[in-house]
Amino acid sequence: MAANIPMPAVESPQQSGEAAPGLGTNPPPTAAVIAAAEGVNSEILEPPVENLVPIEWRGDARVEWLREKVTTALDVTRPVFDTVFKEHGGEKSLFSFLDKRSSCIVFWSDTRTVKVVTKVPIFVEYTPEEIAKRKQAAAAAAVAAAEAGANAGTSQVESPIASQEEEKGYWETQDVVSMTQNQVVCSTTGKLPNEVLNRPVVYFINIFPQQGKLDFEKMHRFLEFGVLPSGPTLSTLEQLLFHLFMPILAREGIYGGSKFWRTEETHMMEYVGNELLSNMQRFLSQVSIAQQHLLGDAQLVIPSLPADCLDKTDIDYELILQLESLLADWIPAIIHAVEVESVKVSVNLNVNMRFLTI
C-alpha cells in the first residue's frame, strides 16, 4: 500500500541552474527513506482484519444460520457478528446454547472505543546551530580527505552538486494516536444488561433444551426467534405477547413434553395449556385496547400560544377567533369520546362480573 507522504517538490540545482534554496527548504527524502516510510506508514497498530471465528467453530452450519439471522435483524456485517467470539462470554454463550442445554440466547450490538497508533514519517529540520556545526564538520572532513588524497598522490575533486547541496534535517517516524469507534456484537444466555433494554435485541429460544446438542436440521422446528422491541412500553409488551409467548404456548399443544411441563398426564397438560393460552389472549386484547386509548381515539389540536398572551392588556381579537374555532372542534370530539368510554366501562364491568361468577 503506497503511503501518502507530504514531500516538498524541490528542484535540483542542475535543473534550475541556481544555487540551493535557503534554510527553510526541506530536501527530498532518499529512496531508502521513502521505502522505510511507506513500510512504517502502512503498519497500523490496530487489530488486523482477520477471521475472528475460532477454528472449532468454522464451517459450523448452526453458526452460519445464527449469523444470517442476527446480521439481518441488527443490520450489521458478517465481520461485526464474528466479534461476538472475542467479546466477554460470547463464545461461552454460543457453546452453552448450541451444545449444552441453555434455553435462550440473545444478541445485541454495541460499540467499543479503540486506540489506534499510526506511525507517520515527518521531516525534522536542523537548528541554525546544528547546521553550522555540520558545515564545520563537513569542511574538516573535506580537508582531511584532500590531505589524504594528496599524500596518496591522487586528486579528489568534489562534485558541484555535493558541494552545493546541504542537509537541512532528517526523516523520522512519529506515533499518531487516534481513537475510533468499532461496532461489535455481544451475546448472553443469562440476564440481559440494563443498558441494553433500549436497544434492539435478537432472541433465540429453544423449545426443547433438554435434548442437549442442537442439530442444524432441527433449528427451524425447535427455535423461536425474533427481535425484542426497545423500551418498556405497551407496544413492547404487545409485541412480546403476540410474537413470543403466544407462539410458544400454541406450540405446546403440538409438541408435548417440553420443558414447561412437569407432568406426563396428557389431559392435565391440555387443560392447563388451553386455559393459559385463553388467558394470555384475553390479556393481549386488554393490552391492545389500552394502547389504543393511550394513542388517542380522539385527537385535539392544541395551538401554540404566545408566551405573553396572558400578560397583554390589549384584546387580541385574532387569538380569540383562533381559540373559538378550535373550541368548536373540541366540543363534539370530547362529547363523542366520553360517550364511547362510558359504554366501554359498562361492558367491561359486565364481562368481569360474569368472569368472577364462573
CSV table of C-alpha atoms in Angstrom, one decimal:
chain,number,residue,atom,x,y,z
A,1,MET,CA,0.0,0.0,0.0
A,2,ALA,CA,1.5,3.2,-1.1
A,3,ALA,CA,1.8,5.9,1.6
A,4,ASN,CA,0.9,9.5,1.1
A,5,ILE,CA,4.0,11.3,2.4
A,6,PRO,CA,3.9,15.1,2.2
A,7,MET,CA,7.2,15.8,0.5
A,8,PRO,CA,8.0,19.3,-1.0
A,9,ALA,CA,8.8,19.4,-4.7
A,10,VAL,CA,12.5,20.6,-4.6
A,11,GLU,CA,14.1,21.5,-7.9
A,12,SER,CA,17.7,20.2,-8.2
A,13,PRO,CA,20.5,22.7,-8.9
A,14,GLN,CA,21.1,21.0,-12.3
A,15,GLN,CA,17.5,21.7,-13.4
A,16,SER,CA,17.3,25.3,-12.1
A,17,GLY,CA,20.8,26.4,-12.7
A,18,GLU,CA,20.7,28.2,-9.4
A,19,ALA,CA,22.2,27.7,-6.0
A,20,ALA,CA,20.4,25.5,-3.5
A,21,PRO,CA,17.5,27.1,-1.7
A,22,GLY,CA,17.7,28.7,1.8
A,23,LEU,CA,17.5,27.1,5.1
A,24,GLY,CA,13.7,26.9,5.1
A,25,THR,CA,13.5,24.3,2.3
A,26,ASN,CA,13.4,20.6,3.1
A,27,PRO,CA,15.4,18.4,0.8
A,28,PRO,CA,13.6,15.4,-0.7
A,29,PRO,CA,14.0,12.2,1.1
A,30,THR,CA,16.1,9.5,-0.3
A,31,ALA,CA,14.7,6.3,-1.8
A,32,ALA,CA,15.6,4.4,1.3
A,33,VAL,CA,13.7,6.9,3.5
A,34,ILE,CA,10.6,6.7,1.2
A,35,ALA,CA,10.6,2.9,1.3
A,36,ALA,CA,11.0,2.9,5.0
A,37,ALA,CA,8.3,5.5,5.4
A,38,GLU,CA,5.9,3.5,3.2
A,39,GLY,CA,6.6,0.4,5.2
A,40,VAL,CA,6.1,2.1,8.5
A,41,ASN,CA,3.1,4.1,7.5
A,42,SER,CA,1.2,1.1,6.4
A,43,GLU,CA,1.7,-0.5,9.8
A,44,ILE,CA,-1.3,0.5,11.9
A,45,LEU,CA,-1.2,-0.9,15.4
A,46,GLU,CA,-4.9,-1.9,15.5
A,47,PRO,CA,-6.5,-5.3,15.3
A,48,PRO,CA,-5.8,-6.5,11.7
A,49,VAL,CA,-8.6,-7.8,9.6
A,50,GLU,CA,-8.7,-11.5,10.3
A,51,ASN,CA,-11.0,-14.4,10.8
A,52,LEU,CA,-12.2,-13.9,14.4
A,53,VAL,CA,-14.1,-17.2,14.4
A,54,PRO,CA,-12.2,-19.9,16.3
A,55,ILE,CA,-11.1,-22.9,14.3
A,56,GLU,CA,-13.5,-25.3,16.0
A,57,TRP,CA,-16.5,-23.1,15.0
A,58,ARG,CA,-15.5,-22.5,11.4
A,59,GLY,CA,-17.8,-24.3,8.9
A,60,ASP,CA,-20.4,-24.9,11.6
A,61,ALA,CA,-23.8,-24.6,9.8
A,62,ARG,CA,-25.5,-23.6,13.0
A,63,VAL,CA,-23.3,-20.6,13.5
A,64,GLU,CA,-23.9,-19.6,9.9
A,65,TRP,CA,-27.6,-19.9,10.5
A,66,LEU,CA,-27.4,-17.6,13.5
A,67,ARG,CA,-25.1,-15.2,11.7
A,68,GLU,CA,-27.6,-14.8,8.9
A,69,LYS,CA,-30.5,-14.0,11.2
A,70,VAL,CA,-28.5,-11.7,13.5
A,71,THR,CA,-26.9,-9.7,10.7
A,72,THR,CA,-30.2,-9.1,9.1
A,73,ALA,CA,-32.0,-8.2,12.3
A,74,LEU,CA,-29.3,-5.9,13.7
A,75,ASP,CA,-28.2,-4.5,10.3
A,76,VAL,CA,-24.6,-5.4,10.9
A,77,THR,CA,-22.0,-7.0,8.6
A,78,ARG,CA,-20.6,-10.5,8.9
A,79,PRO,CA,-17.2,-9.4,10.3
A,80,VAL,CA,-19.1,-7.4,13.0
A,81,PHE,CA,-21.0,-10.5,14.0
A,82,ASP,CA,-17.8,-12.5,14.3
A,83,THR,CA,-16.6,-10.2,17.0
A,84,VAL,CA,-19.0,-12.0,19.3
A,85,PHE,CA,-16.4,-14.7,19.7
A,86,LYS,CA,-13.9,-12.1,21.1
A,87,GLU,CA,-16.4,-10.3,23.4
A,88,HIS,CA,-16.6,-11.3,27.1
A,89,GLY,CA,-18.6,-14.5,27.4
A,90,GLY,CA,-19.6,-14.6,23.7
A,91,GLU,CA,-18.1,-17.9,22.7
A,92,LYS,CA,-19.2,-19.5,26.0
A,93,SER,CA,-22.8,-18.4,25.5
A,94,LEU,CA,-22.8,-19.8,22.0
A,95,PHE,CA,-21.3,-23.1,23.2
A,96,SER,CA,-23.9,-23.3,26.0
A,97,PHE,CA,-26.8,-22.6,23.6
A,98,LEU,CA,-25.7,-24.8,20.7
A,99,ASP,CA,-24.0,-27.7,22.5
A,100,LYS,CA,-25.5,-27.6,26.0
A,101,ARG,CA,-29.0,-27.1,27.5
A,102,SER,CA,-29.3,-23.3,27.6
A,103,SER,CA,-32.9,-22.5,26.5
A,104,CYS,CA,-32.3,-18.9,25.3
A,105,ILE,CA,-29.6,-16.7,23.8
A,106,VAL,CA,-29.8,-13.0,23.0
A,107,PHE,CA,-27.6,-10.8,20.7
A,108,TRP,CA,-27.3,-7.1,20.6
A,109,SER,CA,-24.9,-4.6,19.0
A,110,ASP,CA,-22.5,-2.3,20.9
A,111,THR,CA,-19.5,0.0,20.3
A,112,ARG,CA,-16.0,-0.2,21.6
A,113,THR,CA,-13.6,2.7,21.8
A,114,VAL,CA,-10.2,1.5,20.4
A,115,LYS,CA,-6.9,3.4,20.4
A,116,VAL,CA,-5.2,3.3,17.1
A,117,VAL,CA,-1.5,4.1,16.8
A,118,THR,CA,-0.2,5.0,13.3
A,119,LYS,CA,3.5,5.7,12.6
A,120,VAL,CA,3.8,8.7,10.2
A,121,PRO,CA,7.1,9.9,8.7
A,122,ILE,CA,7.9,13.6,9.5
A,123,PHE,CA,10.9,15.8,8.5
A,124,VAL,CA,12.8,17.3,11.4
A,125,GLU,CA,14.8,20.4,10.5
A,126,TYR,CA,18.1,21.2,12.0
A,127,THR,CA,18.6,24.3,14.0
A,128,PRO,CA,20.9,27.0,12.7
A,129,GLU,CA,23.5,26.0,15.4
A,130,GLU,CA,23.3,22.4,14.2
A,131,ILE,CA,23.7,23.4,10.6
A,132,ALA,CA,26.8,25.4,11.4
A,133,LYS,CA,28.3,22.5,13.3
A,134,ARG,CA,27.6,20.2,10.4
A,135,LYS,CA,29.2,22.6,7.9
A,136,GLN,CA,32.3,22.8,10.1
A,137,ALA,CA,32.4,19.0,10.4
A,138,ALA,CA,31.9,18.6,6.6
A,139,ALA,CA,34.7,21.2,5.9
A,140,ALA,CA,37.1,19.5,8.3
A,141,ALA,CA,36.3,16.1,6.7
A,142,ALA,CA,36.9,17.6,3.2
A,143,VAL,CA,40.2,19.0,4.3
A,144,ALA,CA,41.2,15.7,5.8
A,145,ALA,CA,40.2,13.8,2.6
A,146,ALA,CA,42.1,16.3,0.5
A,147,GLU,CA,45.2,15.8,2.6
A,148,ALA,CA,44.8,12.1,2.4
A,149,GLY,CA,44.4,12.2,-1.4
A,150,ALA,CA,47.5,14.4,-1.7
A,151,ASN,CA,49.6,12.1,0.3
A,152,ALA,CA,48.4,9.2,-1.8
A,153,GLY,CA,49.3,11.1,-5.0
A,154,THR,CA,45.7,11.3,-6.3
A,155,SER,CA,43.4,14.3,-6.7
A,156,GLN,CA,39.8,14.2,-5.5
A,157,VAL,CA,37.5,16.9,-6.7
A,158,GLU,CA,34.1,17.3,-5.0
A,159,SER,CA,31.2,17.4,-7.4
A,160,PRO,CA,29.3,20.7,-7.7
A,161,ILE,CA,26.1,19.0,-6.6
A,162,ALA,CA,27.7,17.6,-3.5
A,163,SER,CA,29.3,21.0,-2.6
A,164,GLN,CA,26.1,22.9,-3.1
A,165,GLU,CA,23.6,20.5,-1.6
A,166,GLU,CA,23.2,20.9,2.2
A,167,GLU,CA,21.2,18.8,4.5
A,168,LYS,CA,18.6,20.7,6.3
A,169,GLY,CA,17.2,17.9,8.5
A,170,TYR,CA,16.4,14.3,8.7
A,171,TRP,CA,13.4,12.0,8.5
A,172,GLU,CA,11.9,10.1,11.4
A,173,THR,CA,8.7,8.3,12.3
A,174,GLN,CA,6.3,9.6,14.9
A,175,ASP,CA,3.4,7.9,16.6
A,176,VAL,CA,0.0,9.5,15.9
A,177,VAL,CA,-2.7,8.3,18.4
A,178,SER,CA,-6.3,8.4,17.5
A,179,MET,CA,-9.5,7.0,19.0
A,180,THR,CA,-12.0,5.1,16.9
A,181,GLN,CA,-15.4,3.5,17.5
A,182,ASN,CA,-15.7,-0.1,16.5
A,183,GLN,CA,-19.1,-1.9,16.3
A,184,VAL,CA,-19.3,-5.3,18.0
A,185,VAL,CA,-21.9,-7.9,18.7
A,186,CYS,CA,-22.5,-9.2,22.2
A,187,SER,CA,-24.4,-12.2,23.4
A,188,THR,CA,-25.5,-13.9,26.6
A,189,THR,CA,-27.6,-16.8,27.8
A,190,GLY,CA,-28.3,-15.1,31.2
A,191,LYS,CA,-29.8,-11.8,32.3
A,192,LEU,CA,-29.9,-9.0,29.8
A,193,PRO,CA,-27.9,-6.0,31.0
A,194,ASN,CA,-30.0,-2.9,31.9
A,195,GLU,CA,-28.1,-0.6,29.4
A,196,VAL,CA,-29.3,-2.8,26.5
A,197,LEU,CA,-33.0,-2.5,27.3
A,198,ASN,CA,-33.3,0.5,24.9
A,199,ARG,CA,-31.6,-1.2,22.0
A,200,PRO,CA,-32.8,-3.8,19.5
A,201,VAL,CA,-32.1,-7.3,20.8
A,202,VAL,CA,-32.4,-10.5,18.8
A,203,TYR,CA,-33.6,-13.6,20.8
A,204,PHE,CA,-33.5,-17.3,20.1
A,205,ILE,CA,-35.5,-19.6,22.3
A,206,ASN,CA,-35.0,-23.4,22.3
A,207,ILE,CA,-38.3,-25.1,23.0
A,208,PHE,CA,-36.6,-28.4,23.7
A,209,PRO,CA,-33.3,-27.7,25.5
A,210,GLN,CA,-33.4,-30.9,27.4
A,211,GLN,CA,-32.4,-32.8,24.2
A,212,GLY,CA,-28.9,-31.4,24.6
A,213,LYS,CA,-26.9,-30.5,21.5
A,214,LEU,CA,-28.9,-28.6,18.9
A,215,ASP,CA,-28.8,-30.1,15.4
A,216,PHE,CA,-28.9,-27.9,12.4
A,217,GLU,CA,-31.7,-29.8,10.8
A,218,LYS,CA,-33.9,-29.1,13.9
A,219,MET,CA,-33.2,-25.4,14.3
A,220,HIS,CA,-36.1,-24.3,12.2
A,221,ARG,CA,-38.5,-26.5,14.2
A,222,PHE,CA,-37.2,-26.1,17.7
A,223,LEU,CA,-36.3,-22.4,17.8
A,224,GLU,CA,-38.4,-19.4,18.3
A,225,PHE,CA,-36.6,-16.2,17.3
A,226,GLY,CA,-37.3,-12.5,16.7
A,227,VAL,CA,-36.4,-9.0,17.7
A,228,LEU,CA,-37.3,-7.6,21.1
A,229,PRO,CA,-38.6,-4.0,20.7
A,230,SER,CA,-36.7,-1.4,22.7
A,231,GLY,CA,-38.1,0.4,25.7
A,232,PRO,CA,-40.6,-0.6,28.5
A,233,THR,CA,-43.8,0.4,26.7
A,234,LEU,CA,-47.2,-1.1,26.0
A,235,SER,CA,-46.1,-1.6,22.4
A,236,THR,CA,-43.2,-3.7,23.6
A,237,LEU,CA,-45.4,-5.8,25.8
A,238,GLU,CA,-47.9,-6.3,23.0
A,239,GLN,CA,-45.2,-7.4,20.6
A,240,LEU,CA,-43.7,-9.8,23.1
A,241,LEU,CA,-47.1,-11.4,23.9
A,242,PHE,CA,-48.1,-11.7,20.2
A,243,HIS,CA,-44.7,-12.7,18.7
A,244,LEU,CA,-43.1,-14.6,21.5
A,245,PHE,CA,-45.3,-16.0,24.3
A,246,MET,CA,-48.4,-16.8,22.1
A,247,PRO,CA,-46.4,-18.9,19.6
A,248,ILE,CA,-44.7,-20.8,22.4
A,249,LEU,CA,-48.0,-21.6,24.2
A,250,ALA,CA,-49.6,-22.5,20.9
A,251,ARG,CA,-46.8,-24.9,20.1
A,252,GLU,CA,-47.1,-26.6,23.5
A,253,GLY,CA,-50.1,-28.4,22.3
A,254,ILE,CA,-48.3,-29.7,19.2
A,255,TYR,CA,-45.0,-30.7,20.9
A,256,GLY,CA,-45.8,-32.3,24.2
A,257,GLY,CA,-43.3,-32.9,26.9
A,258,SER,CA,-41.3,-29.7,26.5
A,259,LYS,CA,-39.5,-28.0,29.4
A,260,PHE,CA,-42.6,-26.1,30.5
A,261,TRP,CA,-44.4,-29.2,31.8
A,262,ARG,CA,-43.6,-31.1,34.9
A,263,THR,CA,-46.3,-33.8,34.4
A,264,GLU,CA,-46.8,-36.6,31.9
A,265,GLU,CA,-50.6,-36.5,32.2
A,266,THR,CA,-51.9,-35.6,28.8
A,267,HIS,CA,-55.3,-34.4,29.9
A,268,MET,CA,-53.8,-32.1,32.6
A,269,MET,CA,-51.3,-30.7,30.0
A,270,GLU,CA,-54.1,-30.0,27.6
A,271,TYR,CA,-56.3,-28.4,30.2
A,272,VAL,CA,-53.7,-26.1,31.7
A,273,GLY,CA,-52.3,-25.2,28.3
A,274,ASN,CA,-55.7,-24.2,26.9
A,275,GLU,CA,-56.6,-22.2,29.9
A,276,LEU,CA,-53.2,-20.4,30.0
A,277,LEU,CA,-53.5,-19.7,26.2
A,278,SER,CA,-57.0,-18.3,26.6
A,279,ASN,CA,-56.0,-16.0,29.5
A,280,MET,CA,-53.0,-14.9,27.5
A,281,GLN,CA,-55.2,-14.0,24.6
A,282,ARG,CA,-57.5,-12.0,26.8
A,283,PHE,CA,-54.6,-10.2,28.4
A,284,LEU,CA,-53.2,-9.4,24.9
A,285,SER,CA,-56.6,-8.0,23.9
A,286,GLN,CA,-56.6,-5.7,27.0
A,287,VAL,CA,-53.1,-4.5,26.3
A,288,SER,CA,-54.1,-3.7,22.7
A,289,ILE,CA,-57.1,-1.7,23.9
A,290,ALA,CA,-55.1,0.2,26.5
A,291,GLN,CA,-52.5,1.1,23.8
A,292,GLN,CA,-55.3,2.4,21.6
A,293,HIS,CA,-56.6,4.5,24.4
A,294,LEU,CA,-53.1,6.0,25.0
A,295,LEU,CA,-52.6,6.7,21.4
A,296,GLY,CA,-55.9,8.5,21.5
A,297,ASP,CA,-59.2,7.7,19.8
A,298,ALA,CA,-60.0,11.4,19.7
A,299,GLN,CA,-57.3,13.9,18.9
A,300,LEU,CA,-57.5,17.5,19.9
A,301,VAL,CA,-55.4,20.2,18.1
A,302,ILE,CA,-53.5,22.3,20.7
A,303,PRO,CA,-52.4,25.7,19.3
A,304,SER,CA,-49.1,27.3,20.1
A,305,LEU,CA,-49.9,30.4,22.1
A,306,PRO,CA,-47.5,33.3,22.6
A,307,ALA,CA,-45.7,33.2,25.9
A,308,ASP,CA,-47.1,36.7,26.9
A,309,CYS,CA,-50.7,36.2,25.8
A,310,LEU,CA,-52.0,36.3,29.4
A,311,ASP,CA,-50.0,39.4,30.3
A,312,LYS,CA,-51.3,41.6,27.5
A,313,THR,CA,-53.6,44.4,28.4
A,314,ASP,CA,-54.9,44.8,24.8
A,315,ILE,CA,-57.5,42.4,23.5
A,316,ASP,CA,-56.1,40.1,20.8
A,317,TYR,CA,-59.1,39.5,18.6
A,318,GLU,CA,-57.2,37.3,16.2
A,319,LEU,CA,-56.2,35.0,19.1
A,320,ILE,CA,-59.8,34.9,20.4
A,321,LEU,CA,-61.1,33.9,17.0
A,322,GLN,CA,-58.5,31.1,16.8
A,323,LEU,CA,-59.5,29.7,20.2
A,324,GLU,CA,-63.2,29.9,19.4
A,325,SER,CA,-62.6,28.0,16.2
A,326,LEU,CA,-60.7,25.3,18.0
A,327,LEU,CA,-63.3,25.1,20.7
A,328,ALA,CA,-65.9,24.4,18.1
A,329,ASP,CA,-63.9,21.4,17.1
A,330,TRP,CA,-63.1,20.2,20.6
A,331,ILE,CA,-66.7,20.1,22.0
A,332,PRO,CA,-68.1,17.4,19.6
A,333,ALA,CA,-64.9,15.3,19.9
A,334,ILE,CA,-65.0,15.4,23.7
A,335,ILE,CA,-68.7,14.5,23.8
A,336,HIS,CA,-68.1,11.6,21.4
A,337,ALA,CA,-65.1,10.3,23.4
A,338,VAL,CA,-67.0,10.5,26.7
A,339,GLU,CA,-69.9,8.5,25.3
A,340,VAL,CA,-67.6,5.8,23.8
A,341,GLU,CA,-65.7,5.4,27.1
A,342,SER,CA,-68.8,5.2,29.2
A,343,VAL,CA,-70.1,2.4,27.0
A,344,LYS,CA,-66.7,0.6,27.3
A,345,VAL,CA,-66.7,0.9,31.1
A,346,SER,CA,-70.1,-0.7,31.4
A,347,VAL,CA,-69.3,-3.5,29.1
A,348,ASN,CA,-66.0,-4.3,30.8
A,349,LEU,CA,-67.8,-4.3,34.2
A,350,ASN,CA,-70.4,-6.8,33.0
A,351,VAL,CA,-67.7,-9.1,31.5
A,352,ASN,CA,-65.6,-9.0,34.7
A,353,MET,CA,-68.7,-9.8,36.8
A,354,ARG,CA,-69.5,-12.8,34.6
A,355,PHE,CA,-65.9,-14.0,34.7
A,356,LEU,CA,-65.9,-13.8,38.6
A,357,THR,CA,-69.1,-15.7,38.9
A,358,ILE,CA,-67.9,-18.6,36.7
